Amino acid sequence: MLRFFPIVLLASAALAQSDVPQKLIARAESSTAMIDDLRELCDTIGGRATGSPACERATGWGAAKFRAAGVTNVRLEPYTIPRTWLPGTISVEATAPARFTIRAAAAPTSPSTAAPIEAPLIDVGDGSAEAFAKAAARLKGAIVLVHSGEMKTLDDLFAEYMRSPGISAAAKKYGAAAVLLESSRPRGLLYRHPILLGTGLAPVPNAVISREHAGRLARLAERGPVRVRFAMSNRIGGPYRAANVVAEIPGTDKANEIVVLGAHLDSWELGTGAEDNGVNAAAVIDAARAFVQLGVHPRRTVRFVLFTGEEQGMLGSAAYVAQHQAEMGNHAMMLTFDTGSGHTTGFFLNGREELRNPLDAILRAAGVTGASEHVADAIDGTDNFDFLLSGVPNLVANQDAAPYLPDYHAESDTFERVNVKEAQRNNALAEVLVCGFADAPDRPAPRQSREEVEKLIRDTKLEEQMRVFDQWDDFASGRRGWPKH
Ligand SMILES: [Zn+2]
């Protein structure tokens, strides 16, 4: 093999200027390998919450796919999460004035009900502090019903996340027994809605109930007393040994520098995690396969990572960053996609305007159009975040969220939701960018110091969100992201 090495070096001296990007694009847009993998992942393994046997099967599956693609250094990188949360059984039913079964899904991080609760249902409207205060006298021992607007945009979804810890805390404060949250999606659709991110437990049992059942309960409660019976048994355990899947294409003359292409492999399990985020996990595997098939050997090492624990608050990528702390300074770029097969219009620069030019230069050289509407905003919500906190340049694809949102974490996030053409284009974009960043003469931007990261967090107003997502204390104390010196 060694005798081929100089040839590889010559060929790789300027991959971006060669026909390699075009070859990657042509392959990505015509190959069905990624979609075949996705179908297998979704239909034979299915939903894969971290801590479940399905997630373990998925990590083994991912490693086997990398090996079959001929990639080197394939490994599982185990890490420990302090607690697991998996759904068990749930039963919600109205018992008076009418008896009917209520469609419900346990909310992740929710404790079980110690015993079945049968209690008056109190409607607390939108669950604001004022609404709780107004109902205070009736809340002791009650099951509270909280209404939700219909989720139409990412901002709506974000607002749903931001309000949940407060609702649960208010329920606890007023002595309520449990919370029923109205589904933000019509027509009976249920989804997993984490009350907290991280590994803590919500203070009271929470479940999402169908929008139509919430409406019926509310109308009944306007007329008189309503009683509900609620029993839920979640499987709460830990500590648990989870694992990320890592594979590499070693670099040539800058092999000690690393470009990461990552996506999360875990998912919630009501559906089969196709759009969130099986399609992009399959793309990471297929990018590795493409590099091997086309003999692409960039100057820097490309590391393909399938993270787990993402749905619990990016625990897998946090563990990766902690475990690779000694080589974080060698990480030149981290790139991720996490909005299903939504059309990519550009990238989130994650607070780093200086990434715009190198990014555009690669897209231009590859002849890519329609993906240059970059956004300076910083994303705290997927696996880029611990890289951001460590000062590593990182990009998240800015994708059309409209097709993705209705099925987010829901029963309906299944293989048929995936837009094959867009998924193939996203895969092509990922491959071209990874190849470009890994082969460029210079890094796109230097690693930021801790002080610069702190400034970025201030400038992009991330602190409030980090507090809600239970990340702030860990960053402030140096347990997460850049260590404190
Ligand atoms: Zn996701």
Coordinates of C-alpha atoms and ligand atoms in Angstrom, one line a residue:
M1 CA 0.0 0.0 0.0
L2 CA 2.8 2.4 0.8
R3 CA 3.8 2.7 -2.9
F4 CA 0.5 4.5 -3.6
F5 CA 1.1 7.0 -0.9
P6 CA 2.9 9.7 -3.0
I7 CA 0.2 9.4 -5.6
V8 CA -2.5 10.0 -3.0
L9 CA -0.6 13.0 -1.7
L10 CA -0.3 14.5 -5.2
A11 CA -4.0 13.9 -5.9
S12 CA -5.0 15.5 -2.6
A13 CA -2.9 18.6 -2.8
A14 CA -6.0 20.5 -3.8
L15 CA -9.0 18.3 -3.7
A16 CA -11.3 21.3 -3.8
Q17 CA -9.8 22.5 -7.1
S18 CA -10.0 19.0 -8.6
D19 CA -13.0 17.2 -9.9
V20 CA -13.4 15.4 -6.5
P21 CA -16.3 17.7 -5.3
Q22 CA -18.2 17.0 -8.6
K23 CA -17.6 13.3 -8.2
L24 CA -18.9 13.3 -4.6
I25 CA -22.0 15.3 -5.6
A26 CA -22.7 13.0 -8.6
R27 CA -22.4 10.0 -6.4
A28 CA -24.5 11.4 -3.5
E29 CA -27.3 12.4 -5.8
S30 CA -27.5 9.1 -7.6
S31 CA -26.6 6.5 -5.0
T32 CA -29.4 4.8 -3.0
A33 CA -27.0 3.3 -0.4
M34 CA -27.9 6.0 2.2
I35 CA -31.6 5.6 1.7
D36 CA -31.3 1.8 1.9
D37 CA -29.4 2.1 5.2
L38 CA -32.0 4.5 6.6
R39 CA -34.8 2.2 5.7
E40 CA -33.0 -0.7 7.5
L41 CA -32.3 1.5 10.5
C42 CA -35.9 2.7 10.8
D43 CA -37.8 -0.5 9.9
T44 CA -35.6 -3.2 11.5
I45 CA -34.3 -1.3 14.6
G46 CA -36.9 1.4 14.9
G47 CA -37.0 4.1 17.5
R48 CA -33.9 4.0 19.7
A49 CA -33.9 6.0 22.9
T50 CA -30.5 6.1 24.6
G51 CA -30.5 3.4 27.3
S52 CA -32.7 1.0 25.3
P53 CA -31.7 -2.3 23.7
A54 CA -32.7 -0.7 20.3
C55 CA -30.1 2.1 20.8
E56 CA -27.5 -0.6 21.5
R57 CA -28.5 -2.4 18.4
A58 CA -28.2 0.8 16.5
T59 CA -24.7 1.6 17.6
G60 CA -23.6 -2.0 16.7
W61 CA -25.4 -1.5 13.3
G62 CA -23.6 1.8 12.7
A63 CA -20.2 0.4 13.5
A64 CA -20.9 -2.6 11.2
K65 CA -21.9 -0.2 8.4
F66 CA -18.7 1.8 8.7
R67 CA -16.6 -1.4 8.7
A68 CA -18.5 -2.7 5.6
A69 CA -17.7 0.6 3.9
G70 CA -14.0 -0.1 4.4
V71 CA -13.4 2.8 6.8
T72 CA -10.5 2.4 9.3
N73 CA -10.4 2.9 13.1
V74 CA -14.1 2.0 13.6
R75 CA -14.9 2.0 17.3
L76 CA -17.5 2.4 20.0
E77 CA -16.5 5.1 22.5
P78 CA -18.4 4.3 25.7
Y79 CA -19.4 7.0 28.2
T80 CA -21.5 7.0 31.3
I81 CA -24.8 8.9 31.7
P82 CA -25.9 9.2 35.3
R83 CA -29.5 8.3 34.6
T84 CA -31.7 6.8 31.9
W85 CA -35.4 7.5 31.3
L86 CA -37.4 5.1 29.2
P87 CA -41.2 5.0 28.8
G88 CA -43.1 2.1 30.4
T89 CA -46.9 1.9 30.7
I90 CA -49.4 4.8 30.8
S91 CA -53.1 5.0 31.2
V92 CA -55.1 8.2 31.4
E93 CA -58.9 8.2 31.6
A94 CA -61.7 10.6 32.4
T95 CA -64.0 9.1 35.1
A96 CA -66.5 11.9 35.6
P97 CA -68.8 13.4 34.3
A98 CA -68.1 11.1 31.4
R99 CA -65.9 8.0 31.2
F100 CA -63.5 7.9 28.2
T101 CA -59.9 6.9 27.5
I102 CA -57.5 9.7 26.9
R103 CA -54.6 9.2 24.4
A104 CA -51.4 10.0 26.3
A105 CA -47.6 9.8 26.0
A106 CA -45.3 10.0 29.0
A107 CA -43.1 13.1 28.9
P108 CA -39.4 12.2 29.2
T109 CA -37.8 13.0 32.6
S110 CA -41.2 12.6 34.2
P111 CA -41.3 10.5 37.3
S112 CA -43.8 7.6 37.5
T113 CA -47.1 8.1 39.5
A114 CA -46.4 6.4 42.8
A115 CA -49.9 4.8 42.6
P116 CA -52.7 5.5 40.2
I117 CA -53.9 9.1 40.8
E118 CA -57.7 9.8 40.7
A119 CA -58.2 13.5 41.2
P120 CA -60.1 16.6 40.1
L121 CA -58.9 18.1 36.8
I122 CA -58.2 21.8 37.0
D123 CA -57.7 23.7 33.8
V124 CA -54.8 26.2 34.2
G125 CA -55.0 27.7 30.8
D126 CA -51.6 28.4 29.3
G127 CA -49.8 27.3 32.4
S128 CA -48.3 30.8 33.0
A129 CA -47.3 31.8 36.5
E130 CA -50.4 34.1 36.7
A131 CA -52.8 31.3 35.5
F132 CA -51.4 29.0 38.2
A133 CA -51.6 31.7 40.9
K134 CA -55.3 32.4 39.9
A135 CA -56.2 28.7 40.3
A136 CA -54.0 28.3 43.4
A137 CA -56.8 27.5 45.9
R138 CA -58.0 24.5 43.8
L139 CA -54.6 22.9 42.9
K140 CA -53.7 20.8 46.0
G141 CA -53.8 17.2 44.9
A142 CA -55.3 18.1 41.5
I143 CA -54.3 17.0 38.0
V144 CA -53.7 20.1 36.1
L145 CA -54.5 20.6 32.4
V146 CA -52.2 23.0 30.5
H147 CA -53.2 24.2 27.0
S148 CA -50.8 24.6 24.1
G149 CA -51.1 26.6 20.9
E150 CA -50.6 24.7 17.7
M151 CA -47.0 24.3 16.9
K152 CA -46.3 25.8 13.5
T153 CA -42.7 27.1 13.6
L154 CA -39.4 26.4 15.2
D155 CA -40.0 29.3 17.5
D156 CA -43.3 27.7 18.7
L157 CA -41.4 24.5 19.4
F158 CA -38.7 26.4 21.2
A159 CA -41.3 28.1 23.3
E160 CA -42.8 24.8 24.2
Y161 CA -39.4 23.7 25.5
M162 CA -38.7 26.9 27.4
R163 CA -42.0 26.9 29.3
S164 CA -42.0 23.3 30.5
P165 CA -39.7 23.4 33.5
G166 CA -41.7 26.4 34.8
I167 CA -45.0 24.6 34.5
S168 CA -43.7 21.6 36.3
A169 CA -42.2 23.7 39.1
A170 CA -45.5 25.6 39.5
A171 CA -47.5 22.4 39.7
K172 CA -45.1 21.2 42.5
K173 CA -45.3 24.6 44.3
Y174 CA -49.1 24.5 44.5
G175 CA -49.2 20.8 45.5
A176 CA -50.7 19.5 42.2
A177 CA -50.4 15.8 41.7
A178 CA -49.6 15.7 38.0
V179 CA -49.6 17.7 34.8
L180 CA -51.4 16.9 31.5
L181 CA -50.0 18.9 28.6
E182 CA -52.2 19.4 25.6
S183 CA -50.5 18.1 22.4
S184 CA -49.4 20.9 20.1
R185 CA -50.3 18.8 17.1
P186 CA -53.9 18.1 16.1
R187 CA -55.6 14.9 15.1
G188 CA -54.6 12.7 18.0
L189 CA -50.8 13.0 17.3
L190 CA -48.6 12.3 20.3
Y191 CA -44.9 12.9 20.8
R192 CA -42.2 12.8 23.4
H193 CA -41.8 16.1 25.0
P194 CA -38.9 16.2 27.5
I195 CA -39.7 18.4 30.5
L196 CA -36.1 18.9 31.4
L197 CA -33.0 18.3 29.3
G198 CA -30.1 16.7 31.1
T199 CA -30.4 13.9 33.5
G200 CA -32.6 15.4 36.3
L201 CA -36.2 14.4 36.9
A202 CA -39.2 16.6 36.6
P203 CA -40.8 17.3 40.1
V204 CA -44.2 15.9 39.2
P205 CA -45.5 13.3 36.6
N206 CA -46.2 14.9 33.2
A207 CA -47.8 13.5 30.1
V208 CA -48.8 14.9 26.7
I209 CA -52.5 14.2 25.8
S210 CA -54.1 14.4 22.5
R211 CA -55.3 17.9 21.5
E212 CA -58.9 16.7 20.9
H213 CA -59.1 15.0 24.4
A214 CA -57.7 18.1 26.0
G215 CA -60.4 20.1 24.2
R216 CA -63.1 17.8 25.5
L217 CA -61.8 17.9 29.0
A218 CA -61.6 21.7 29.0
R219 CA -65.2 22.0 27.7
L220 CA -66.4 19.7 30.4
A221 CA -64.5 21.6 33.0
E222 CA -66.2 24.8 32.0
R223 CA -69.5 23.2 33.0
G224 CA -68.6 21.5 36.2
P225 CA -66.3 19.1 38.1
V226 CA -64.2 16.7 36.0
R227 CA -62.3 13.7 37.4
V228 CA -59.3 12.0 35.8
R229 CA -57.5 8.8 36.6
F230 CA -53.8 8.8 35.7
A231 CA -51.3 5.9 36.1
M232 CA -47.9 6.0 34.6
S233 CA -44.9 3.8 35.2
N234 CA -41.6 4.9 33.5
R235 CA -38.4 3.0 33.6
I236 CA -35.9 5.2 35.3
G237 CA -32.5 3.8 35.9
G238 CA -28.8 4.4 35.8
P239 CA -26.0 5.1 35.7
Y240 CA -25.8 3.6 32.2
R241 CA -22.9 2.9 29.8
A242 CA -23.9 4.4 26.4
A243 CA -21.6 4.7 23.4
N244 CA -20.9 7.0 20.4
V245 CA -19.7 5.4 17.1
V246 CA -16.5 6.8 15.6
A247 CA -14.8 6.0 12.3
E248 CA -12.0 7.7 10.5
I249 CA -10.4 8.5 7.1
P250 CA -6.8 9.2 8.2
G251 CA -5.4 12.5 6.8
T252 CA -2.2 12.7 4.8
D253 CA 0.2 15.5 5.7
K254 CA -2.0 17.1 8.4
A255 CA -3.3 13.9 9.9
N256 CA -3.2 15.2 13.4
E257 CA -5.8 17.8 12.6
I258 CA -9.4 16.6 12.6
V259 CA -12.6 17.6 10.8
V260 CA -15.7 16.0 12.4
L261 CA -18.9 15.2 10.5
G262 CA -21.4 14.1 13.1
A263 CA -25.1 13.4 13.6
H264 CA -27.1 11.8 16.3
L265 CA -28.1 8.2 15.9
D266 CA -30.4 8.0 18.9
S267 CA -34.0 9.0 18.7
W268 CA -37.3 9.0 20.6
E269 CA -39.2 5.8 20.0
L270 CA -42.9 6.6 19.3
G271 CA -41.9 6.8 15.6
T272 CA -38.8 5.3 14.1
G273 CA -36.5 8.4 14.2
A274 CA -36.3 8.8 10.4
E275 CA -36.2 12.6 10.1
D276 CA -34.9 13.1 13.7
N277 CA -32.2 12.1 12.9
G278 CA -31.8 8.7 11.2
V279 CA -31.5 10.4 7.8
N280 CA -28.5 12.4 8.8
A281 CA -26.9 9.5 10.7
A282 CA -27.2 7.5 7.5
A283 CA -25.7 10.4 5.6
V284 CA -22.6 10.4 7.9
I285 CA -22.1 6.7 7.2
D286 CA -22.6 7.2 3.5
A287 CA -20.1 10.1 3.4
A288 CA -17.5 7.7 4.8
R289 CA -18.5 5.2 2.2
A290 CA -18.2 7.8 -0.6
F291 CA -14.7 8.8 0.5
V292 CA -13.5 5.2 0.5
Q293 CA -15.3 4.4 -2.9
L294 CA -13.9 7.5 -4.6
G295 CA -10.4 7.2 -2.9
V296 CA -10.7 10.7 -1.4
H297 CA -7.8 11.3 1.1
P298 CA -7.9 14.8 2.4
R299 CA -4.9 16.3 4.2
R300 CA -6.6 16.3 7.6
T301 CA -8.2 13.3 9.3
V302 CA -12.0 13.1 8.8
R303 CA -13.8 11.7 11.8
F304 CA -17.3 10.4 11.2
V305 CA -19.2 10.3 14.5
L306 CA -22.7 9.0 15.3
F307 CA -23.6 10.4 18.7
T308 CA -26.1 9.0 21.2
G309 CA -27.7 10.7 24.2
E310 CA -28.6 13.7 22.0
E311 CA -32.2 13.7 23.0
Q312 CA -31.3 13.8 26.6
G313 CA -29.4 17.1 26.2
M314 CA -26.5 16.3 23.8
L315 CA -24.9 14.0 26.3
G316 CA -23.0 11.9 23.7
S317 CA -21.3 14.9 22.0
A318 CA -20.6 16.4 25.4
A319 CA -18.9 13.1 26.3
Y320 CA -17.0 13.1 23.0
V321 CA -15.7 16.6 23.7
A322 CA -14.7 15.7 27.3
Q323 CA -13.0 12.5 26.2
H324 CA -11.1 14.2 23.4
Q325 CA -10.2 17.3 25.4
A326 CA -6.5 16.8 24.8
E327 CA -7.0 17.0 21.1
M328 CA -9.8 19.6 21.0
G329 CA -7.1 22.1 19.8
N330 CA -6.5 19.9 16.8
H331 CA -10.2 20.0 15.8
A332 CA -10.4 22.3 12.8
M333 CA -14.2 22.0 12.2
M334 CA -17.3 20.3 13.3
L335 CA -20.3 20.0 10.9
T336 CA -23.7 18.6 11.6
F337 CA -27.2 18.3 10.1
D338 CA -30.2 17.8 12.4
T339 CA -33.4 18.9 10.7
G340 CA -34.2 15.8 8.8
S341 CA -34.3 16.0 5.0
G342 CA -35.3 19.7 5.0
H343 CA -33.8 21.7 2.2
T344 CA -30.5 23.4 3.2
T345 CA -30.3 27.1 2.4
G346 CA -27.1 27.8 4.2
F347 CA -25.4 27.3 7.6
F348 CA -25.5 28.6 11.1
L349 CA -22.1 30.1 11.7
N350 CA -22.7 29.7 15.4
G351 CA -21.5 33.2 16.3
R352 CA -18.5 33.1 14.1
E353 CA -18.7 35.4 11.2
E354 CA -15.2 34.6 10.1
L355 CA -16.4 31.2 9.0
R356 CA -18.5 32.7 6.2
N357 CA -15.7 33.2 3.6
P358 CA -14.0 29.9 3.9
L359 CA -17.4 28.2 3.8
D360 CA -18.4 30.1 0.7
A361 CA -15.0 29.4 -1.0
I362 CA -15.6 25.7 -0.7
L363 CA -19.2 25.9 -2.0
R364 CA -18.1 28.1 -4.9
A365 CA -15.2 25.8 -5.9
A366 CA -17.6 22.9 -5.9
G367 CA -20.1 24.8 -8.0
V368 CA -22.8 24.5 -5.3
T369 CA -25.5 27.1 -5.5
G370 CA -28.4 27.9 -3.2
A371 CA -26.7 27.1 0.0
S372 CA -25.0 30.4 0.9
E373 CA -27.7 32.1 3.0
H374 CA -25.7 31.8 6.2
V375 CA -26.9 32.9 9.6
A376 CA -24.6 34.3 12.3
D377 CA -26.8 32.9 15.1
A378 CA -25.6 30.3 17.5
I379 CA -27.5 27.1 17.9
D380 CA -27.9 25.4 21.2
G381 CA -29.9 22.4 20.4
T382 CA -27.8 19.8 18.8
D383 CA -24.4 18.1 18.8
N384 CA -22.4 21.1 17.7
F385 CA -22.9 22.8 21.1
D386 CA -20.1 21.3 23.2
F387 CA -17.7 22.0 20.3
L388 CA -18.9 25.6 20.4
L389 CA -18.3 25.7 24.1
S390 CA -14.8 24.4 23.5
G391 CA -14.0 27.1 20.9
V392 CA -14.0 24.7 17.9
P393 CA -15.4 26.2 14.7
N394 CA -18.7 24.5 14.1
L395 CA -21.5 24.7 11.5
V396 CA -25.1 23.5 11.6
A397 CA -27.1 23.2 8.4
N398 CA -29.8 25.8 8.2
Q399 CA -32.6 23.6 6.8
D400 CA -36.3 24.2 6.0
A401 CA -38.0 23.0 9.2
A402 CA -41.5 23.1 7.8
P403 CA -41.7 19.5 6.6
Y404 CA -39.9 18.3 9.7
L405 CA -41.8 20.0 12.5
P406 CA -45.2 18.2 12.4
D407 CA -43.6 14.8 13.0
Y408 CA -40.9 16.0 15.5
H409 CA -40.5 13.3 18.2
A410 CA -43.9 12.0 17.1
E411 CA -45.4 8.7 16.2
S412 CA -45.4 9.8 12.6
D413 CA -41.6 10.3 12.3
T414 CA -41.2 7.3 10.0
F415 CA -39.3 6.4 6.8
E416 CA -41.9 7.7 4.4
R417 CA -41.5 11.2 5.8
V418 CA -38.0 11.5 4.3
N419 CA -37.6 13.6 1.1
V420 CA -35.1 11.4 -0.8
K421 CA -33.9 14.2 -3.2
E422 CA -33.3 16.7 -0.4
A423 CA -31.6 14.1 1.7
Q424 CA -29.2 13.3 -1.2
R425 CA -28.5 16.9 -1.8
N426 CA -27.8 17.4 2.0
N427 CA -25.5 14.5 1.9
A428 CA -23.6 15.9 -1.1
L429 CA -23.3 19.2 0.7
A430 CA -21.9 17.5 3.8
E431 CA -19.4 15.6 1.8
V432 CA -18.2 18.6 -0.2
L433 CA -17.8 20.7 2.9
V434 CA -16.0 18.0 4.9
C435 CA -13.6 17.4 2.0
G436 CA -13.0 21.1 1.5
F437 CA -12.3 21.8 5.2
A438 CA -10.2 18.8 5.6
D439 CA -8.1 19.6 2.5
A440 CA -7.7 23.4 2.8
P441 CA -4.2 24.8 3.3
D442 CA -5.4 26.6 6.4
R443 CA -8.0 26.0 9.1
P444 CA -11.2 28.0 8.6
A445 CA -10.7 29.8 11.9
P446 CA -8.6 29.3 15.0
R447 CA -9.9 27.7 18.1
Q448 CA -11.4 30.3 20.4
S449 CA -10.1 30.8 23.9
R450 CA -12.4 30.3 26.9
E451 CA -12.7 34.1 27.2
E452 CA -13.7 34.3 23.5
V453 CA -16.3 31.6 24.0
E454 CA -17.7 33.5 27.0
K455 CA -18.0 36.6 24.9
L456 CA -19.7 34.7 22.1
I457 CA -22.3 33.4 24.6
R458 CA -22.9 37.0 25.8
D459 CA -23.1 38.4 22.3
T460 CA -25.5 35.7 21.0
K461 CA -27.5 35.8 24.3
L462 CA -27.3 32.1 24.8
E463 CA -27.2 32.2 28.6
E464 CA -31.0 32.0 29.3
Q465 CA -31.3 29.0 27.0
M466 CA -28.3 27.3 28.5
R467 CA -29.9 27.7 31.9
V468 CA -33.2 26.2 30.8
F469 CA -31.3 23.3 29.1
D470 CA -29.4 22.7 32.3
Q471 CA -26.0 23.5 30.7
W472 CA -25.1 26.7 32.3
D473 CA -23.6 25.6 35.6
D474 CA -21.6 22.9 33.9
F475 CA -20.1 25.4 31.5
A476 CA -19.6 28.1 34.1
S477 CA -17.7 25.6 36.4
G478 CA -15.7 24.2 33.5
R479 CA -17.2 20.7 33.6
R480 CA -18.5 21.2 30.1
G481 CA -16.8 22.8 27.1
W482 CA -13.5 24.6 27.8
P483 CA -12.0 23.6 31.1
K484 CA -11.4 26.5 33.5
H485 CA -7.8 27.5 34.1
Ligands
ZN1 ZN -32.4 15.6 16.4

